[in-house]
Amino acid sequence: MSKETNNSMSPEEMAKASQDAIKAAMEQAQALYGNIPGFQSFDLAKMQEKLIADAAANIPGMEGKVQQPEMEDTSAMSPEEVMKMYSQGLDFVGHAMVQCDPDMMSDDMKDMLAGMDDMFDFEWEIERKDDGKLTPTQQRLLAFGAPLLVLSSDYVDSIETSHEMYNLKEMLKDSWDVTDRTSALETIGWLLHEGHHEKVDKVLAEVVAKGLDNLSEEELQDEETKTAEVCTTIEKMLEDGYCSAEDLPATALAWDLVRAVNMARWTHLFGYISEEEMWQTMQAVAESAGEHFASWNAYGLSFVLGRGAWQGDSDQCEGAYEIVSTLLEKAESPWMQFEFNLSNG
């Protein structure tokens, strides 16, 4: 699914909007704190350097409009490819920030980031390395982390990454405070056994039991308990036809399971955990998913619910749904190639 818009902005306006959006994100990030022990905000300064450098070098008319630090060579890329990468980079910033406390994110900054995202037209792609190094069993386990792999344009069929290792290591340090074996295992354990879904699920059960139409205005605006965020996400999913009321997920568990797979992969790449421990984590994810969901579709909707409810932003919910739809529709998707629950195969 694509995001289409008519862009009438001049290069000067694009440059200023880019800088303003990232500057606002950097300022807001200083105030963002999540609920993971030791969680810190993402280092947006490094993201700013990358995004602005690529925009200045490759988008026609942008030269000289933004400050250009040292960067990797992207001269072989077309303007369309650069614009797509730029858009996905902004979404990656949003992905990092979605793990922080959304109550401290200003509406102006949310609107600004959403406006930047609307400047670009692209479809979510499924990246494959096709090197044959993983067995079908291993590829199926990795598939439980596929939504974030698509989000970050990383390989869905390889433990190796398409990203710069330095950037990934900085992301683990700055966004998750994961720097060694102890912090890696602590974070993986938190995602598997508690995560963000625990709080969301409690509110979700109360909202469903009472009914959206029966909630008071005070309850609908209650951000302290996440009732507001959960209600916003439920309304988005139902009104836009992501699912019926009967198929509405009963848990946001998949949001944490998807991240657990990726955390295991990342921390193994840096030697914080062994390969065996990585596969054990992914196997635990697959077993938990099989106990709570009946299909990739149900698993994906739970991911959409969790991402949307944690952010309380309908745009994030929509983006997650687009990614899940891509995984459910494209032939190259691991979700199309492997059974969700082997006991049903």
Coordinates of C-alpha atoms in Angstrom, one line a residue:
M1 CA 0.0 0.0 0.0
S2 CA 1.3 3.4 -0.8
K3 CA 1.1 6.9 0.6
E4 CA 0.4 9.4 -2.2
T5 CA 0.5 13.2 -2.0
N6 CA 1.1 16.2 -4.3
N7 CA 4.2 18.0 -3.2
S8 CA 4.2 21.7 -4.2
M9 CA 7.0 22.7 -1.9
S10 CA 10.1 24.4 -3.3
P11 CA 13.6 23.0 -2.5
E12 CA 14.1 25.9 -0.1
E13 CA 10.8 25.0 1.7
M14 CA 11.6 21.3 1.7
A15 CA 15.0 22.0 3.2
K16 CA 13.6 24.2 5.9
A17 CA 10.7 21.8 6.7
S18 CA 13.3 18.9 6.9
Q19 CA 15.5 20.8 9.4
D20 CA 12.5 22.1 11.4
A21 CA 11.0 18.6 11.7
I22 CA 14.3 17.0 12.8
K23 CA 15.2 19.9 15.1
A24 CA 11.8 19.6 16.8
A25 CA 12.2 15.9 17.2
M26 CA 15.7 16.4 18.7
E27 CA 14.3 18.9 21.2
Q28 CA 11.4 16.7 22.2
A29 CA 13.6 13.7 22.5
Q30 CA 15.4 15.3 25.4
A31 CA 12.2 15.0 27.4
L32 CA 11.2 11.5 26.4
Y33 CA 11.6 8.6 28.8
G34 CA 10.2 5.1 28.3
N35 CA 9.3 2.4 30.8
I36 CA 12.1 0.0 30.0
P37 CA 14.6 0.0 32.9
G38 CA 17.5 2.3 31.8
F39 CA 15.7 3.4 28.6
Q40 CA 17.1 6.5 27.0
S41 CA 16.0 8.6 24.1
F42 CA 17.3 8.0 20.6
D43 CA 20.3 10.0 19.4
L44 CA 18.6 12.1 16.8
A45 CA 21.6 14.2 16.1
K46 CA 23.2 11.4 14.1
M47 CA 20.0 10.8 12.2
Q48 CA 19.8 14.5 11.4
E49 CA 23.3 14.4 9.9
K50 CA 22.4 11.4 7.7
L51 CA 19.1 12.6 6.5
I52 CA 20.1 16.2 5.7
A53 CA 23.4 15.1 4.0
D54 CA 21.6 12.8 1.7
A55 CA 18.9 15.3 0.9
A56 CA 21.4 18.0 0.1
A57 CA 23.5 15.8 -2.1
N58 CA 20.8 14.1 -4.1
I59 CA 17.4 15.8 -4.3
P60 CA 17.4 18.3 -7.2
G61 CA 17.6 21.9 -6.1
M62 CA 18.4 21.1 -2.5
E63 CA 22.1 21.8 -2.9
G64 CA 23.3 24.6 -0.6
K65 CA 20.0 24.8 1.2
V66 CA 21.1 22.6 4.1
Q67 CA 24.4 22.1 5.9
Q68 CA 26.2 19.1 4.5
P69 CA 28.4 17.0 6.9
E70 CA 30.5 14.0 5.8
M71 CA 28.4 11.2 4.5
E72 CA 28.5 7.9 2.7
D73 CA 28.4 8.0 -1.1
T74 CA 24.8 7.8 -2.4
S75 CA 25.6 9.3 -5.8
A76 CA 24.5 6.1 -7.6
M77 CA 21.0 6.5 -6.2
S78 CA 18.2 8.1 -8.1
P79 CA 16.3 11.0 -6.6
E80 CA 13.3 8.8 -6.1
E81 CA 15.4 6.2 -4.2
V82 CA 16.9 9.0 -2.0
M83 CA 13.4 10.4 -1.3
K84 CA 12.2 6.9 -0.3
M85 CA 15.2 6.4 1.9
Y86 CA 14.7 9.8 3.4
S87 CA 11.1 9.0 4.2
Q88 CA 11.9 5.7 5.7
G89 CA 14.6 7.4 7.8
L90 CA 12.0 9.7 9.2
D91 CA 9.7 6.8 10.0
F92 CA 12.7 5.1 11.7
V93 CA 13.0 8.2 13.9
G94 CA 9.3 7.9 14.6
H95 CA 9.8 4.2 15.4
A96 CA 12.5 5.0 17.9
M97 CA 10.3 7.7 19.5
V98 CA 7.3 5.4 19.6
Q99 CA 9.1 3.4 22.3
C100 CA 9.2 6.5 24.5
D101 CA 6.5 8.1 26.6
P102 CA 4.1 9.6 24.0
D103 CA 2.5 11.8 26.7
M104 CA 5.5 14.2 26.5
M105 CA 5.4 14.5 22.7
S106 CA 3.9 17.8 21.5
D107 CA 1.0 17.9 19.0
D108 CA 3.1 20.3 16.9
M109 CA 5.9 17.8 16.6
K110 CA 3.6 15.0 15.8
D111 CA 2.0 17.1 13.0
M112 CA 5.3 18.1 11.7
L113 CA 6.7 14.6 11.4
A114 CA 3.4 13.5 9.8
G115 CA 3.7 16.3 7.3
M116 CA 7.2 15.3 6.4
D117 CA 6.1 11.7 5.9
D118 CA 3.3 12.9 3.5
M119 CA 5.9 14.5 1.2
F120 CA 6.9 11.1 -0.1
D121 CA 5.3 8.4 -2.2
F122 CA 6.5 4.9 -1.7
E123 CA 5.4 1.3 -1.0
W124 CA 6.7 -0.8 1.8
E125 CA 9.2 -3.3 0.3
I126 CA 10.3 -6.7 1.6
E127 CA 14.1 -7.0 1.5
R128 CA 15.6 -10.4 0.9
K129 CA 19.3 -11.4 0.9
D130 CA 18.6 -14.8 -0.7
D131 CA 21.9 -16.3 0.4
G132 CA 20.5 -19.6 1.5
K133 CA 22.3 -19.5 4.8
L134 CA 19.2 -20.1 7.0
T135 CA 17.2 -23.3 7.1
P136 CA 13.4 -23.0 6.5
T137 CA 12.9 -23.5 10.2
Q138 CA 15.2 -20.6 11.0
Q139 CA 13.6 -18.4 8.4
R140 CA 10.2 -19.1 9.9
L141 CA 11.4 -18.1 13.4
L142 CA 12.8 -14.9 12.0
A143 CA 9.5 -14.2 10.3
F144 CA 7.9 -13.4 13.8
G145 CA 10.0 -10.3 13.7
A146 CA 9.2 -9.3 10.1
P147 CA 7.1 -6.2 10.7
L148 CA 10.1 -4.3 12.1
L149 CA 12.4 -5.7 9.5
V150 CA 10.1 -4.3 6.8
L151 CA 9.9 -1.0 8.7
S152 CA 13.7 -0.6 8.8
S153 CA 14.2 -2.1 5.3
D154 CA 16.3 -4.9 6.6
Y155 CA 16.5 -8.5 5.4
V156 CA 13.7 -10.8 6.3
D157 CA 15.6 -14.0 5.5
S158 CA 19.0 -13.4 7.0
I159 CA 20.5 -12.8 10.4
E160 CA 23.0 -10.5 8.7
T161 CA 21.9 -6.9 8.4
S162 CA 21.7 -4.4 5.5
H163 CA 22.5 -1.6 7.9
E164 CA 25.7 -0.1 9.1
M165 CA 26.8 -2.0 12.2
Y166 CA 27.9 1.2 13.9
N167 CA 24.4 2.7 13.5
L168 CA 22.8 -0.4 14.9
K169 CA 25.1 -0.4 17.9
E170 CA 24.4 3.2 18.6
M171 CA 20.7 2.5 18.3
L172 CA 20.9 -0.3 20.9
K173 CA 22.9 2.0 23.2
D174 CA 20.8 5.2 22.9
S175 CA 17.3 3.8 22.5
W176 CA 17.5 0.7 24.7
D177 CA 20.5 1.2 26.9
V178 CA 21.7 -2.2 25.7
T179 CA 25.5 -2.4 25.8
D180 CA 26.4 -5.8 27.1
R181 CA 25.2 -9.3 27.8
T182 CA 23.4 -8.4 31.1
S183 CA 21.4 -5.5 29.6
A184 CA 20.7 -7.6 26.5
L185 CA 19.2 -10.5 28.5
E186 CA 17.3 -8.1 30.8
T187 CA 15.7 -6.4 27.9
I188 CA 14.8 -9.6 26.0
G189 CA 13.3 -11.0 29.2
W190 CA 11.3 -7.8 29.7
L191 CA 9.9 -8.0 26.2
L192 CA 9.0 -11.7 26.5
H193 CA 7.4 -11.6 30.0
E194 CA 6.1 -8.1 30.5
G195 CA 6.6 -5.5 27.8
H196 CA 4.3 -2.7 26.9
H197 CA 1.4 -5.0 26.2
E198 CA 0.8 -5.7 29.9
K199 CA -0.6 -2.2 30.5
V200 CA -2.3 -2.0 27.2
D201 CA -4.1 -5.3 27.6
K202 CA -5.5 -4.3 31.0
V203 CA -7.0 -1.2 29.6
L204 CA -8.2 -3.0 26.4
A205 CA -10.1 -5.6 28.5
E206 CA -11.9 -2.8 30.4
V207 CA -12.7 -0.8 27.3
V208 CA -14.1 -3.9 25.4
A209 CA -16.2 -5.0 28.5
K210 CA -17.7 -1.5 28.9
G211 CA -18.0 -0.7 25.2
L212 CA -16.6 2.4 23.5
D213 CA -20.0 4.1 23.3
N214 CA -20.4 3.7 27.1
L215 CA -17.2 5.4 28.0
S216 CA -17.4 8.9 29.5
E217 CA -15.6 11.9 28.0
E218 CA -13.2 11.9 30.9
E219 CA -12.3 8.2 30.3
L220 CA -11.8 8.8 26.6
Q221 CA -9.3 11.5 27.4
D222 CA -7.5 9.7 30.2
E223 CA -3.9 9.5 29.0
E224 CA -2.5 8.5 32.4
T225 CA -3.9 5.0 32.2
K226 CA -3.5 4.8 28.4
T227 CA -7.3 4.6 28.0
A228 CA -7.2 7.5 25.5
E229 CA -4.5 5.8 23.4
V230 CA -6.2 2.4 23.4
C231 CA -9.6 4.0 22.4
T232 CA -8.0 6.0 19.6
T233 CA -6.4 2.9 18.2
I234 CA -9.5 0.8 18.5
E235 CA -11.6 3.4 16.7
K236 CA -9.0 3.7 13.9
M237 CA -8.9 -0.1 13.4
L238 CA -12.7 -0.4 13.3
E239 CA -13.5 2.7 11.3
D240 CA -10.9 2.1 8.7
G241 CA -11.9 -1.6 8.4
Y242 CA -8.6 -3.1 9.6
C243 CA -10.8 -5.7 11.4
S244 CA -14.3 -6.3 12.6
A245 CA -15.3 -5.9 16.2
E246 CA -15.3 -9.7 16.5
D247 CA -11.7 -9.9 15.2
L248 CA -10.3 -7.1 17.3
P249 CA -7.2 -8.4 19.1
A250 CA -7.6 -9.2 22.7
T251 CA -3.9 -8.4 23.4
A252 CA -1.1 -6.2 22.1
L253 CA 1.4 -9.0 22.8
A254 CA 2.7 -9.2 19.2
W255 CA 4.1 -5.7 19.6
D256 CA 6.5 -7.0 22.2
L257 CA 7.1 -10.4 20.5
V258 CA 8.1 -8.7 17.2
R259 CA 10.6 -6.5 19.1
A260 CA 11.9 -9.5 21.1
V261 CA 12.9 -11.3 17.8
N262 CA 14.7 -8.2 16.6
M263 CA 16.4 -7.6 19.9
A264 CA 17.7 -11.1 19.9
R265 CA 19.0 -10.7 16.4
W266 CA 20.7 -7.4 17.1
T267 CA 22.3 -8.4 20.4
H268 CA 23.7 -11.6 18.8
L269 CA 25.2 -9.6 15.9
F270 CA 27.3 -7.7 18.5
G271 CA 28.2 -10.8 20.5
Y272 CA 26.1 -10.0 23.6
I273 CA 24.3 -13.3 23.3
S274 CA 25.2 -16.5 21.6
E275 CA 23.6 -17.8 18.4
E276 CA 22.0 -20.6 20.4
E277 CA 20.4 -18.0 22.8
M278 CA 19.2 -16.0 19.8
W279 CA 17.4 -19.0 18.3
Q280 CA 16.0 -20.0 21.7
T281 CA 14.6 -16.5 22.1
M282 CA 12.9 -16.7 18.7
Q283 CA 11.6 -20.2 19.5
A284 CA 10.1 -18.8 22.7
V285 CA 8.4 -16.0 20.7
A286 CA 7.0 -18.5 18.2
E287 CA 5.6 -20.7 21.0
S288 CA 4.0 -17.7 22.7
A289 CA 2.6 -16.5 19.5
G290 CA 1.1 -19.9 18.8
E291 CA -0.6 -20.0 22.2
H292 CA -2.2 -16.6 21.7
F293 CA -2.9 -16.3 17.9
A294 CA -4.3 -18.5 15.2
S295 CA -2.7 -16.9 12.1
W296 CA -0.3 -14.4 10.7
N297 CA -3.2 -12.1 10.2
A298 CA -4.2 -12.2 13.9
Y299 CA -0.6 -11.8 14.9
G300 CA -0.2 -8.8 12.6
L301 CA -3.4 -7.1 13.9
S302 CA -2.0 -7.5 17.5
F303 CA 1.2 -5.7 16.3
V304 CA -0.9 -2.9 14.8
L305 CA -2.9 -2.6 18.0
G306 CA 0.2 -2.5 20.2
R307 CA 2.1 0.0 18.1
G308 CA -0.9 2.3 17.8
A309 CA -1.9 2.0 21.4
W310 CA 1.6 2.8 22.7
Q311 CA 1.9 5.9 20.5
G312 CA -1.7 6.9 20.6
D313 CA -1.3 8.1 17.1
S314 CA -3.6 7.0 14.2
D315 CA -0.8 7.6 11.7
Q316 CA 1.5 5.1 13.4
C317 CA -1.4 2.7 13.5
E318 CA -2.0 3.2 9.8
G319 CA 1.7 2.7 9.0
A320 CA 1.8 -0.5 11.0
Y321 CA -1.3 -1.8 9.2
E322 CA 0.3 -1.1 5.8
I323 CA 3.4 -3.1 6.8
V324 CA 1.3 -6.0 8.0
S325 CA -0.8 -5.9 4.8
T326 CA 2.4 -6.0 2.8
L327 CA 3.5 -9.1 4.6
L328 CA 0.2 -10.8 4.1
E329 CA 0.0 -10.0 0.4
K330 CA 3.4 -10.1 -1.3
A331 CA 4.7 -13.4 -2.6
E332 CA 8.2 -12.7 -1.3
S333 CA 6.9 -12.3 2.3
P334 CA 7.9 -15.0 4.8
W335 CA 4.3 -14.9 6.1
M336 CA 3.2 -16.2 2.7
Q337 CA 5.9 -18.9 2.7
F338 CA 5.7 -20.4 6.1
E339 CA 2.9 -21.8 8.3
F340 CA 2.1 -19.6 11.3
N341 CA 1.4 -22.5 13.7
L342 CA 3.1 -25.8 12.8
S343 CA 0.5 -27.7 14.7
N344 CA -2.0 -26.5 12.1
G345 CA 0.2 -27.4 9.2

